[in-house]
mmCIF file of C-alpha atoms in Angstrom:
data_model
loop_
_atom_site.group_PDB
_atom_site.id
_atom_site.type_symbol
_atom_site.label_atom_id
_atom_site.label_comp_id
_atom_site.label_asym_id
_atom_site.label_seq_id
_atom_site.Cartn_x
_atom_site.Cartn_y
_atom_site.Cartn_z
ATOM 1 C CA MET A 1152 125.075 75.046 120.664
ATOM 2 C CA ASN A 1153 126.197 71.462 121.198
ATOM 3 C CA ASP A 1154 129.565 70.830 119.534
ATOM 4 C CA SER A 1155 129.182 67.037 119.705
ATOM 5 C CA PRO A 1156 129.694 65.220 116.373
ATOM 6 C CA ASP A 1157 126.406 63.433 117.138
ATOM 7 C CA LEU A 1158 124.435 66.714 116.953
ATOM 8 C CA THR A 1159 121.393 66.039 114.742
ATOM 9 C CA ARG A 1160 119.734 68.419 112.309
ATOM 10 C CA ARG A 1161 116.635 68.503 114.537
ATOM 11 C CA ASP A 1162 118.826 69.451 117.544
ATOM 12 C CA PHE A 1163 120.401 72.189 115.443
ATOM 13 C CA ILE A 1164 116.963 73.459 114.417
ATOM 14 C CA LYS A 1165 115.735 73.460 118.010
ATOM 15 C CA ASP A 1166 118.766 75.496 119.072
ATOM 16 C CA THR A 1167 118.416 77.976 116.220
ATOM 17 C CA VAL A 1168 114.736 78.638 116.941
ATOM 18 C CA THR A 1169 115.544 80.228 120.291
ATOM 19 C CA VAL A 1170 118.175 82.541 118.869
ATOM 20 C CA GLY A 1171 116.833 83.102 115.365
ATOM 21 C CA THR A 1172 115.155 86.453 116.022
ATOM 22 C CA ALA A 1173 118.197 87.879 117.776
ATOM 23 C CA VAL A 1174 120.561 86.621 115.086
ATOM 24 C CA SER A 1175 118.376 88.104 112.345
ATOM 25 C CA ALA A 1176 118.265 91.450 114.137
ATOM 26 C CA ILE A 1177 122.038 91.480 114.573
ATOM 27 C CA HIS A 1178 122.524 90.508 110.926
ATOM 28 C CA VAL A 1179 120.300 93.308 109.639
ATOM 29 C CA ALA A 1180 121.840 95.905 111.932
ATOM 30 C CA GLY A 1181 125.318 94.831 110.890
ATOM 31 C CA ALA A 1182 124.424 94.883 107.228
ATOM 32 C CA LEU A 1183 122.991 98.370 107.459
ATOM 33 C CA ALA A 1184 126.092 99.624 109.261
ATOM 34 C CA SER A 1185 128.566 97.971 106.901
ATOM 35 C CA ALA A 1186 130.350 100.103 104.333
ATOM 36 C CA ALA A 1187 132.220 97.229 102.694
ATOM 37 C CA PRO A 1188 132.045 97.006 98.919
ATOM 38 C CA ALA A 1189 129.482 94.692 97.339
ATOM 39 C CA ALA A 1190 132.110 92.175 96.192
ATOM 40 C CA GLU A 1191 133.298 91.737 99.797
ATOM 41 C CA ARG A 1192 129.719 91.149 100.929
ATOM 42 C CA GLY A 1193 129.059 88.551 98.216
ATOM 43 C CA GLY A 1194 126.365 90.550 96.447
ATOM 44 C CA GLY A 1195 125.559 92.852 99.371
ATOM 45 C CA LEU A 1196 123.349 95.823 99.951
ATOM 46 C CA ILE A 1197 122.204 98.391 97.414
ATOM 47 C CA ARG A 1198 122.368 101.760 99.142
ATOM 48 C CA ASP A 1199 120.831 105.208 98.853
ATOM 49 C CA ARG A 1200 118.376 104.210 96.111
ATOM 50 C CA LYS A 1201 115.748 101.667 95.239
ATOM 51 C CA VAL A 1202 116.596 98.298 93.723
ATOM 52 C CA ARG A 1203 116.273 98.636 89.940
ATOM 53 C CA VAL A 1204 114.174 95.758 88.613
ATOM 54 C CA ALA A 1205 113.603 94.292 85.155
ATOM 55 C CA VAL A 1206 110.863 91.726 84.511
ATOM 56 C CA ILE A 1207 111.220 89.093 81.795
ATOM 57 C CA GLY A 1208 108.176 87.046 80.846
ATOM 58 C CA CYS A 1209 104.989 89.114 80.818
ATOM 59 C CA GLY A 1210 102.367 86.381 80.517
ATOM 60 C CA ASN A 1211 99.589 85.119 82.755
ATOM 61 C CA VAL A 1212 101.508 85.008 86.043
ATOM 62 C CA THR A 1213 102.107 88.769 85.956
ATOM 63 C CA LYS A 1214 98.496 89.302 87.049
ATOM 64 C CA SER A 1215 99.641 88.177 90.478
ATOM 65 C CA TYR A 1216 103.223 89.482 90.428
ATOM 66 C CA PHE A 1217 102.706 93.030 89.191
ATOM 67 C CA PRO A 1218 100.636 94.344 92.141
ATOM 68 C CA THR A 1219 103.208 92.981 94.605
ATOM 69 C CA LEU A 1220 106.105 94.522 92.697
ATOM 70 C CA LEU A 1221 104.329 97.868 92.458
ATOM 71 C CA ALA A 1222 103.568 97.864 96.190
ATOM 72 C CA SER A 1223 107.189 97.304 97.238
ATOM 73 C CA PRO A 1224 108.898 100.410 98.674
ATOM 74 C CA TYR A 1225 112.284 98.926 97.709
ATOM 75 C CA ILE A 1226 111.685 98.571 93.956
ATOM 76 C CA GLU A 1227 112.114 100.871 90.970
ATOM 77 C CA LEU A 1228 110.764 99.154 87.853
ATOM 78 C CA VAL A 1229 113.040 99.877 84.909
ATOM 79 C CA SER A 1230 112.274 97.502 82.047
ATOM 80 C CA THR A 1231 110.051 94.698 80.829
ATOM 81 C CA CYS A 1232 110.888 91.999 78.318
ATOM 82 C CA ASP A 1233 108.875 89.409 76.415
ATOM 83 C CA ILE A 1234 109.268 87.533 73.130
ATOM 84 C CA ILE A 1235 105.853 88.934 72.221
ATOM 85 C CA PRO A 1236 106.724 92.645 71.932
ATOM 86 C CA GLN A 1237 103.157 93.823 72.480
ATOM 87 C CA ARG A 1238 103.074 92.004 75.797
ATOM 88 C CA ALA A 1239 106.299 93.648 76.930
ATOM 89 C CA GLU A 1240 104.937 97.062 75.938
ATOM 90 C CA ALA A 1241 101.619 96.503 77.724
ATOM 91 C CA ALA A 1242 103.459 95.337 80.846
ATOM 92 C CA ALA A 1243 105.703 98.402 80.788
ATOM 93 C CA ARG A 1244 102.631 100.626 80.715
ATOM 94 C CA LYS A 1245 101.043 98.740 83.602
ATOM 95 C CA LEU A 1246 104.213 98.973 85.680
ATOM 96 C CA SER A 1247 105.067 102.526 84.580
ATOM 97 C CA ALA A 1248 108.424 101.109 83.490
ATOM 98 C CA PRO A 1249 110.151 103.413 80.983
ATOM 99 C CA HIS A 1250 111.635 100.651 78.800
ATOM 100 C CA HIS A 1251 110.516 97.411 77.150
ATOM 101 C CA PHE A 1252 112.379 94.883 75.006
ATOM 102 C CA PRO A 1253 111.601 91.811 72.847
ATOM 103 C CA HIS A 1254 114.695 89.782 73.789
ATOM 104 C CA ILE A 1255 116.952 89.257 76.807
ATOM 105 C CA ASP A 1256 120.042 90.322 74.837
ATOM 106 C CA LYS A 1257 118.482 93.727 74.221
ATOM 107 C CA LEU A 1258 117.290 93.912 77.824
ATOM 108 C CA LEU A 1259 120.790 93.278 79.183
ATOM 109 C CA ALA A 1260 122.274 95.786 76.729
ATOM 110 C CA GLY A 1261 119.690 98.406 77.713
ATOM 111 C CA PRO A 1262 119.407 100.711 80.737
ATOM 112 C CA PRO A 1263 121.133 99.305 83.849
ATOM 113 C CA PHE A 1264 119.188 97.345 86.456
ATOM 114 C CA ASP A 1265 120.085 95.326 89.560
ATOM 115 C CA LEU A 1266 117.572 92.480 89.787
ATOM 116 C CA LEU A 1267 116.031 90.347 87.048
ATOM 117 C CA VAL A 1268 112.622 88.855 87.845
ATOM 118 C CA ASN A 1269 112.301 85.766 85.660
ATOM 119 C CA LEU A 1270 108.668 84.819 84.946
ATOM 120 C CA THR A 1271 109.241 82.956 81.678
ATOM 121 C CA ASP A 1272 108.230 79.394 80.769
ATOM 122 C CA MET A 1273 109.861 76.876 83.121
ATOM 123 C CA GLN A 1274 111.916 75.319 80.302
ATOM 124 C CA GLN A 1275 113.649 78.687 79.781
ATOM 125 C CA HIS A 1276 114.546 79.416 83.399
ATOM 126 C CA PHE A 1277 118.033 77.952 83.528
ATOM 127 C CA GLN A 1278 119.387 79.627 80.406
ATOM 128 C CA ILE A 1279 117.877 83.018 81.224
ATOM 129 C CA ASN A 1280 119.009 82.832 84.846
ATOM 130 C CA ARG A 1281 122.503 81.916 83.714
ATOM 131 C CA GLN A 1282 122.677 84.712 81.160
ATOM 132 C CA ALA A 1283 121.584 87.274 83.738
ATOM 133 C CA LEU A 1284 124.110 86.052 86.319
ATOM 134 C CA LEU A 1285 126.889 86.176 83.734
ATOM 135 C CA ALA A 1286 125.908 89.805 83.174
ATOM 136 C CA GLY A 1287 126.315 90.501 86.893
ATOM 137 C CA LYS A 1288 122.605 90.747 87.735
ATOM 138 C CA HIS A 1289 120.860 89.460 90.818
ATOM 139 C CA VAL A 1290 118.091 86.987 89.881
ATOM 140 C CA TRP A 1291 114.691 86.060 91.241
ATOM 141 C CA SER A 1292 113.340 83.042 89.366
ATOM 142 C CA GLU A 1293 109.943 81.459 89.332
ATOM 143 C CA LYS A 1294 110.071 77.712 89.877
ATOM 144 C CA PRO A 1295 112.162 75.844 89.057
ATOM 145 C CA LEU A 1296 115.658 77.395 89.028
ATOM 146 C CA GLY A 1297 116.572 74.660 86.534
ATOM 147 C CA ILE A 1298 115.198 71.279 85.569
ATOM 148 C CA SER A 1299 117.925 69.328 87.376
ATOM 149 C CA HIS A 1300 120.069 69.748 90.446
ATOM 150 C CA ASP A 1301 123.150 70.105 88.224
ATOM 151 C CA GLU A 1302 121.539 73.084 86.499
ATOM 152 C CA ALA A 1303 120.334 74.641 89.747
ATOM 153 C CA SER A 1304 123.597 74.112 91.638
ATOM 154 C CA SER A 1305 125.642 75.495 88.743
ATOM 155 C CA LEU A 1306 123.600 78.697 89.012
ATOM 156 C CA LEU A 1307 124.407 78.940 92.712
ATOM 157 C CA GLU A 1308 128.109 78.554 91.976
ATOM 158 C CA LEU A 1309 127.950 81.128 89.181
ATOM 159 C CA ALA A 1310 126.185 83.627 91.440
ATOM 160 C CA LYS A 1311 128.883 83.174 94.065
ATOM 161 C CA GLU A 1312 131.578 83.627 91.440
ATOM 162 C CA LYS A 1313 129.967 86.841 90.154
ATOM 163 C CA GLY A 1314 129.278 88.252 93.626
ATOM 164 C CA VAL A 1315 125.514 88.405 93.121
ATOM 165 C CA ARG A 1316 122.485 86.610 94.553
ATOM 166 C CA ILE A 1317 119.950 84.172 93.135
ATOM 167 C CA LEU A 1318 116.745 83.031 94.797
ATOM 168 C CA GLY A 1319 113.789 81.074 93.482
ATOM 169 C CA ALA A 1320 110.212 80.049 94.107
ATOM 170 C CA PRO A 1321 108.345 78.577 95.813
ATOM 171 C CA THR A 1322 108.134 80.759 98.927
ATOM 172 C CA VAL A 1323 105.915 78.426 100.983
ATOM 173 C CA VAL A 1324 108.311 78.354 103.945
ATOM 174 C CA ALA A 1325 107.667 82.088 104.479
ATOM 175 C CA SER A 1326 104.034 81.652 105.540
ATOM 176 C CA PRO A 1327 102.923 81.941 109.197
ATOM 177 C CA GLN A 1328 101.301 78.530 108.821
ATOM 178 C CA PHE A 1329 104.617 76.934 107.873
ATOM 179 C CA ALA A 1330 106.254 78.645 110.861
ATOM 180 C CA PHE A 1331 103.569 77.331 113.216
ATOM 181 C CA MET A 1332 103.921 73.773 111.895
ATOM 182 C CA ALA A 1333 107.710 73.879 112.051
ATOM 183 C CA GLN A 1334 107.640 75.230 115.610
ATOM 184 C CA ALA A 1335 105.173 72.562 116.730
ATOM 185 C CA ILE A 1336 107.410 69.826 115.298
ATOM 186 C CA ARG A 1337 110.556 71.308 116.806
ATOM 187 C CA GLU A 1338 108.917 71.595 120.234
ATOM 188 C CA GLY A 1339 108.011 67.908 120.075
ATOM 189 C CA LYS A 1340 104.242 68.440 120.223
ATOM 190 C CA LEU A 1341 103.666 65.600 117.748
ATOM 191 C CA GLY A 1342 106.144 63.244 119.361
ATOM 192 C CA ARG A 1343 108.261 61.237 116.958
ATOM 193 C CA ILE A 1344 107.308 62.021 113.347
ATOM 194 C CA SER A 1345 106.703 58.922 111.269
ATOM 195 C CA ALA A 1346 104.808 60.059 108.187
ATOM 196 C CA ALA A 1347 103.434 62.942 106.179
ATOM 197 C CA HIS A 1348 101.112 63.287 103.201
ATOM 198 C CA ALA A 1349 100.514 66.126 100.763
ATOM 199 C CA SER A 1350 98.286 66.509 97.734
ATOM 200 C CA TYR A 1351 97.908 69.298 95.202
ATOM 201 C CA GLY A 1352 96.164 69.203 91.854
ATOM 202 C CA HIS A 1353 93.631 70.703 89.495
ATOM 203 C CA LEU A 1354 92.392 70.083 85.973
ATOM 204 C CA GLY A 1355 95.418 71.653 84.314
ATOM 205 C CA PRO A 1356 96.089 75.043 82.694
ATOM 206 C CA SER A 1357 94.642 75.726 79.255
ATOM 207 C CA TRP A 1358 96.355 79.067 78.597
ATOM 208 C CA SER A 1359 99.825 77.788 77.639
ATOM 209 C CA SER A 1360 101.349 74.561 76.356
ATOM 210 C CA PHE A 1361 104.631 74.741 78.271
ATOM 211 C CA PHE A 1362 103.072 72.886 81.214
ATOM 212 C CA TYR A 1363 102.697 69.827 78.967
ATOM 213 C CA ASP A 1364 105.849 70.174 76.863
ATOM 214 C CA ARG A 1365 109.008 68.191 77.537
ATOM 215 C CA ASP A 1366 110.627 69.251 80.840
ATOM 216 C CA GLY A 1367 107.270 70.597 82.022
ATOM 217 C CA GLY A 1368 104.727 68.633 84.026
ATOM 218 C CA SER A 1369 102.753 68.681 87.244
ATOM 219 C CA LEU A 1370 105.788 68.068 89.458
ATOM 220 C CA PHE A 1371 107.540 71.264 88.380
ATOM 221 C CA ASP A 1372 104.302 73.252 88.502
ATOM 222 C CA LEU A 1373 102.438 71.788 91.495
ATOM 223 C CA GLY A 1374 104.403 69.121 93.362
ATOM 224 C CA VAL A 1375 107.223 71.603 93.809
ATOM 225 C CA TYR A 1376 105.207 73.384 96.537
ATOM 226 C CA ASN A 1377 104.602 70.272 98.634
ATOM 227 C CA ILE A 1378 108.207 69.108 98.184
ATOM 228 C CA ALA A 1379 109.487 72.472 99.439
ATOM 229 C CA THR A 1380 107.100 72.414 102.398
ATOM 230 C CA LEU A 1381 107.811 68.851 103.527
ATOM 231 C CA THR A 1382 111.587 69.003 103.093
ATOM 232 C CA GLY A 1383 111.452 72.272 105.052
ATOM 233 C CA LEU A 1384 109.313 70.847 107.867
ATOM 234 C CA LEU A 1385 111.032 67.482 108.134
ATOM 235 C CA GLU A 1386 114.522 66.789 106.794
ATOM 236 C CA PRO A 1387 116.000 67.150 103.307
ATOM 237 C CA ALA A 1388 115.170 64.140 101.143
ATOM 238 C CA LYS A 1389 117.588 61.242 101.374
ATOM 239 C CA ALA A 1390 115.952 59.137 98.656
ATOM 240 C CA VAL A 1391 112.885 59.076 96.406
ATOM 241 C CA VAL A 1392 110.679 56.383 94.926
ATOM 242 C CA ALA A 1393 108.175 57.657 92.371
ATOM 243 C CA MET A 1394 105.709 56.724 89.678
ATOM 244 C CA THR A 1395 104.442 59.169 87.057
ATOM 245 C CA SER A 1396 102.028 58.870 84.158
ATOM 246 C CA VAL A 1397 100.080 60.720 81.480
ATOM 247 C CA VAL A 1398 96.344 60.465 82.102
ATOM 248 C CA THR A 1399 95.202 62.919 79.422
ATOM 249 C CA PRO A 1400 97.341 62.462 76.268
ATOM 250 C CA THR A 1401 96.032 65.544 74.428
ATOM 251 C CA ARG A 1402 95.113 69.013 75.649
ATOM 252 C CA THR A 1403 93.369 71.980 74.069
ATOM 253 C CA ILE A 1404 95.404 75.162 74.506
ATOM 254 C CA ALA A 1405 94.163 78.698 73.854
ATOM 255 C CA GLY A 1406 95.542 79.987 70.559
ATOM 256 C CA ARG A 1407 97.113 76.641 69.625
ATOM 257 C CA GLY A 1408 94.320 74.121 69.569
ATOM 258 C CA GLN A 1409 95.018 70.480 70.403
ATOM 259 C CA ILE A 1410 98.521 69.428 71.477
ATOM 260 C CA ARG A 1411 100.145 66.146 72.481
ATOM 261 C CA VAL A 1412 101.177 65.913 76.137
ATOM 262 C CA ALA A 1413 104.888 65.127 76.528
ATOM 263 C CA ALA A 1414 105.322 65.628 80.290
ATOM 264 C CA GLU A 1415 103.709 63.733 83.174
ATOM 265 C CA ASP A 1416 100.345 65.026 84.346
ATOM 266 C CA ASN A 1417 100.053 62.573 87.258
ATOM 267 C CA ALA A 1418 102.718 61.852 89.882
ATOM 268 C CA MET A 1419 103.165 60.089 93.211
ATOM 269 C CA LEU A 1420 106.334 60.239 95.307
ATOM 270 C CA ILE A 1421 107.523 58.562 98.486
ATOM 271 C CA ILE A 1422 110.362 60.502 100.118
ATOM 272 C CA ASP A 1423 112.747 59.092 102.721
ATOM 273 C CA HIS A 1424 113.658 61.959 105.068
ATOM 274 C CA GLY A 1425 115.946 59.814 107.207
ATOM 275 C CA GLY A 1426 115.491 58.582 110.763
ATOM 276 C CA GLY A 1427 112.541 56.432 109.722
ATOM 277 C CA THR A 1428 110.414 59.387 108.575
ATOM 278 C CA MET A 1429 108.727 59.111 105.192
ATOM 279 C CA SER A 1430 106.325 61.345 103.275
ATOM 280 C CA HIS A 1431 103.995 60.806 100.344
ATOM 281 C CA ILE A 1432 103.200 63.479 97.760
ATOM 282 C CA GLN A 1433 100.665 63.293 94.948
ATOM 283 C CA CYS A 1434 100.026 65.924 92.303
ATOM 284 C CA GLY A 1435 98.479 66.173 88.885
ATOM 285 C CA PHE A 1436 96.538 67.994 86.209
ATOM 286 C CA ASN A 1437 93.552 65.656 86.453
ATOM 287 C CA PHE A 1438 92.286 66.489 89.946
ATOM 288 C CA TYR A 1439 88.728 67.777 90.222
ATOM 289 C CA TYR A 1440 87.700 69.804 93.249
ATOM 290 C CA ALA A 1441 84.330 71.428 93.808
ATOM 291 C CA LYS A 1442 86.019 74.790 94.269
ATOM 292 C CA GLU A 1443 88.330 76.440 91.785
ATOM 293 C CA HIS A 1444 92.119 76.082 91.968
ATOM 294 C CA SER A 1445 92.439 79.820 92.597
ATOM 295 C CA ASP A 1446 90.089 79.740 95.615
ATOM 296 C CA THR A 1447 92.297 80.569 98.590
ATOM 297 C CA ASP A 1448 89.524 79.605 101.039
ATOM 298 C CA GLN A 1449 89.844 75.894 100.274
ATOM 299 C CA ALA A 1450 88.749 74.171 103.469
ATOM 300 C CA HIS A 1451 90.084 70.654 102.898
ATOM 301 C CA HIS A 1452 93.391 69.525 104.356
ATOM 302 C CA THR A 1453 96.104 69.418 101.698
ATOM 303 C CA LEU A 1454 99.012 68.420 103.921
ATOM 304 C CA SER A 1455 99.236 66.292 107.074
ATOM 305 C CA ILE A 1456 102.019 65.461 109.520
ATOM 306 C CA ILE A 1457 101.626 62.335 111.675
ATOM 307 C CA GLY A 1458 103.510 61.667 114.887
ATOM 308 C CA SER A 1459 103.384 59.384 117.912
ATOM 309 C CA GLN A 1460 101.794 62.079 120.101
ATOM 310 C CA GLY A 1461 99.667 64.039 117.639
ATOM 311 C CA THR A 1462 98.650 64.965 114.117
ATOM 312 C CA MET A 1463 98.689 68.278 112.295
ATOM 313 C CA HIS A 1464 96.871 69.310 109.119
ATOM 314 C CA LEU A 1465 97.223 72.319 106.829
ATOM 315 C CA ALA A 1466 93.949 73.935 105.768
ATOM 316 C CA GLY A 1467 94.152 75.289 102.246
ATOM 317 C CA TYR A 1468 97.016 74.974 99.796
ATOM 318 C CA ASP A 1469 100.526 75.475 101.122
ATOM 319 C CA TRP A 1470 101.001 78.349 98.653
ATOM 320 C CA ALA A 1471 97.902 80.043 100.122
ATOM 321 C CA PRO A 1472 97.201 78.463 103.537
ATOM 322 C CA HIS A 1473 94.689 79.824 106.013
ATOM 323 C CA GLY A 1474 95.009 77.664 109.089
ATOM 324 C CA VAL A 1475 96.606 74.710 110.842
ATOM 325 C CA ASP A 1476 94.520 72.094 112.660
ATOM 326 C CA LEU A 1477 96.392 70.423 115.501
ATOM 327 C CA ALA A 1478 95.392 67.497 117.721
ATOM 328 C CA THR A 1479 97.694 66.063 120.371
ATOM 329 C CA ARG A 1480 97.435 63.360 123.017
ATOM 330 C CA GLU A 1481 98.254 66.022 125.597
ATOM 331 C CA SER A 1482 95.238 68.146 124.555
ATOM 332 C CA GLY A 1483 92.813 65.228 124.485
ATOM 333 C CA GLY A 1484 93.007 64.506 120.774
ATOM 334 C CA LYS A 1485 90.574 67.161 119.593
ATOM 335 C CA LEU A 1486 91.500 69.240 116.553
ATOM 336 C CA LYS A 1487 91.975 72.930 117.235
ATOM 337 C CA ARG A 1488 92.712 75.522 114.583
ATOM 338 C CA PHE A 1489 95.733 77.813 114.801
ATOM 339 C CA ALA A 1490 97.623 80.294 112.569
ATOM 340 C CA THR A 1491 94.609 81.748 110.787
ATOM 341 C CA ASP A 1492 96.258 85.053 109.870
ATOM 342 C CA ALA A 1493 98.133 85.356 106.564
ATOM 343 C CA GLY A 1494 100.496 87.818 108.220
ATOM 344 C CA GLY A 1495 101.104 89.574 104.910
ATOM 345 C CA TYR A 1496 102.283 86.383 103.204
ATOM 346 C CA GLU A 1497 101.587 85.940 99.472
ATOM 347 C CA TRP A 1498 102.929 83.146 97.283
ATOM 348 C CA GLN A 1499 104.172 85.751 94.779
ATOM 349 C CA CYS A 1500 106.123 87.692 97.426
ATOM 350 C CA GLY A 1501 109.539 86.294 96.487
ATOM 351 C CA ALA A 1502 110.781 89.016 94.144
ATOM 352 C CA ALA A 1503 109.664 91.767 96.514
ATOM 353 C CA LYS A 1504 111.283 89.970 99.458
ATOM 354 C CA MET A 1505 114.501 89.617 97.477
ATOM 355 C CA ALA A 1506 114.500 93.347 96.727
ATOM 356 C CA GLU A 1507 114.022 93.980 100.444
ATOM 357 C CA MET A 1508 116.958 91.676 101.150
ATOM 358 C CA LEU A 1509 119.158 93.592 98.715
ATOM 359 C CA ALA A 1510 118.054 96.907 100.207
ATOM 360 C CA THR A 1511 118.207 96.110 103.931
ATOM 361 C CA GLY A 1512 120.009 92.818 104.471
ATOM 362 C CA ALA A 1513 116.875 91.090 105.781
ATOM 363 C CA LYS A 1514 117.046 87.348 105.150
ATOM 364 C CA PRO A 1515 113.983 85.522 103.804
ATOM 365 C CA ARG A 1516 113.396 81.939 104.948
ATOM 366 C CA PHE A 1517 113.507 80.580 101.400
ATOM 367 C CA THR A 1518 117.028 79.979 100.114
ATOM 368 C CA ALA A 1519 118.699 79.041 96.858
ATOM 369 C CA PRO A 1520 120.116 75.732 98.221
ATOM 370 C CA HIS A 1521 116.603 74.707 99.267
ATOM 371 C CA ALA A 1522 115.263 75.535 95.771
ATOM 372 C CA ALA A 1523 118.118 73.524 94.247
ATOM 373 C CA HIS A 1524 117.322 70.602 96.553
ATOM 374 C CA VAL A 1525 113.691 70.642 95.419
ATOM 375 C CA ALA A 1526 114.880 70.484 91.794
ATOM 376 C CA ASP A 1527 117.049 67.517 92.801
ATOM 377 C CA VAL A 1528 114.065 65.702 94.327
ATOM 378 C CA ILE A 1529 112.011 66.183 91.149
ATOM 379 C CA ALA A 1530 114.898 64.951 89.009
ATOM 380 C CA ALA A 1531 115.159 61.907 91.281
ATOM 381 C CA ALA A 1532 111.419 61.277 90.866
ATOM 382 C CA HIS A 1533 111.768 61.294 87.090
ATOM 383 C CA GLN A 1534 114.764 58.978 87.327
ATOM 384 C CA SER A 1535 112.851 56.625 89.601
ATOM 385 C CA GLN A 1536 110.005 56.404 87.096
ATOM 386 C CA ALA A 1537 112.457 55.762 84.251
ATOM 387 C CA THR A 1538 114.417 53.047 86.067
ATOM 388 C CA GLY A 1539 111.869 51.579 88.460
ATOM 389 C CA LYS A 1540 114.371 52.078 91.287
ATOM 390 C CA ARG A 1541 114.795 53.978 94.528
ATOM 391 C CA VAL A 1542 117.002 56.999 93.784
ATOM 392 C CA GLU A 1543 119.308 58.628 96.328
ATOM 393 C CA VAL A 1544 119.300 62.417 96.708
ATOM 394 C CA LYS A 1545 122.761 63.803 97.422
ATOM 395 C CA SER A 1546 121.989 67.515 97.890
ATOM 396 C CA THR A 1547 120.950 69.190 101.126
ATOM 397 C CA PHE A 1548 120.372 72.651 102.625
ATOM 398 C CA GLU A 1549 120.759 74.373 105.973
ATOM 399 C CA PRO A 1550 117.935 74.199 108.529
ATOM 400 C CA ILE A 1551 115.362 76.987 108.194
ATOM 401 C CA VAL A 1552 115.619 79.663 110.884
ATOM 402 C CA LEU A 1553 112.145 80.854 111.868
ATOM 403 C CA GLY A 1554 113.124 84.135 113.529
#
């Protein structure tokens, strides 16, 4: 690797691509051979047994999470927890977990476990994540880790202090489609990247009010995916200019009736990635599409990368992509589809991948610093709307190794 002080992040990425697979293999082999205590490994491997898992938050999202957790060969499900006791009990039955609790205090005081899977309302993530880390538990958190970079980064520091790990959604960088796009950019197939665009929206959830409560909103629920993808493909955000609004001031929520909307349900961001590259992201809870939000066969392009020698478009949502359309000057400018295989990727794979990491040392592409950076970008977007100014983003993360 070039030791010059002028080494750019893109140069670093290009170098790491060629050695990533070998480095990952060496890392895993070394981790499996190591007999050092967990504290020396900074929250290292769990040996000779499965990773004991507790799930907190047993609402709607568990329909997707539970099958993935049950299918993992690395997981032993120990406990469930929910503020609605009947939900915790029903989830325990579904997961064949022997214990269920109505409160995190009782969960942490109950039978021992290694990894907490946090599927609660987004406004509760930081406090629950913090409480679990203080108790010496590894944590997988749905998005976001916290509602600001200060919250998210404090969790990373606490995890380091306690010798445990924390990771968080979204997992979009783990898809084969992301890997194909990143490789194409790193190989220079698009030439010099100037711009990117991403869009993700639907008509908004009606099953819970937390999406519309203070510190909720479409950015934390939807924009978070596109922000993770574009900062992963390009460079970490250097600055953000954003405008947000409320299009639908009241919503009808199952079991609650009509509520007032406190969080934005419409957002547009311009991100400066440095080096002249900018991206635009739009998201919202007022977007109508002919197909349902849950349809993973969406054919329209939701994300595009534009360069001097070519363009590249993601088919389907970045949380459930099913192809990449690429056109380059070298190939005559005609779009050709690549990366049509899911390769086992699922958007809800994060907790299972984290258990695998704890059991084998395998490193997922998604990292806690990247999740914290995404939280920082969203906080900057909110600040930009409040002040009408361009807001600098100070956080960063290491380049993603594709091996």
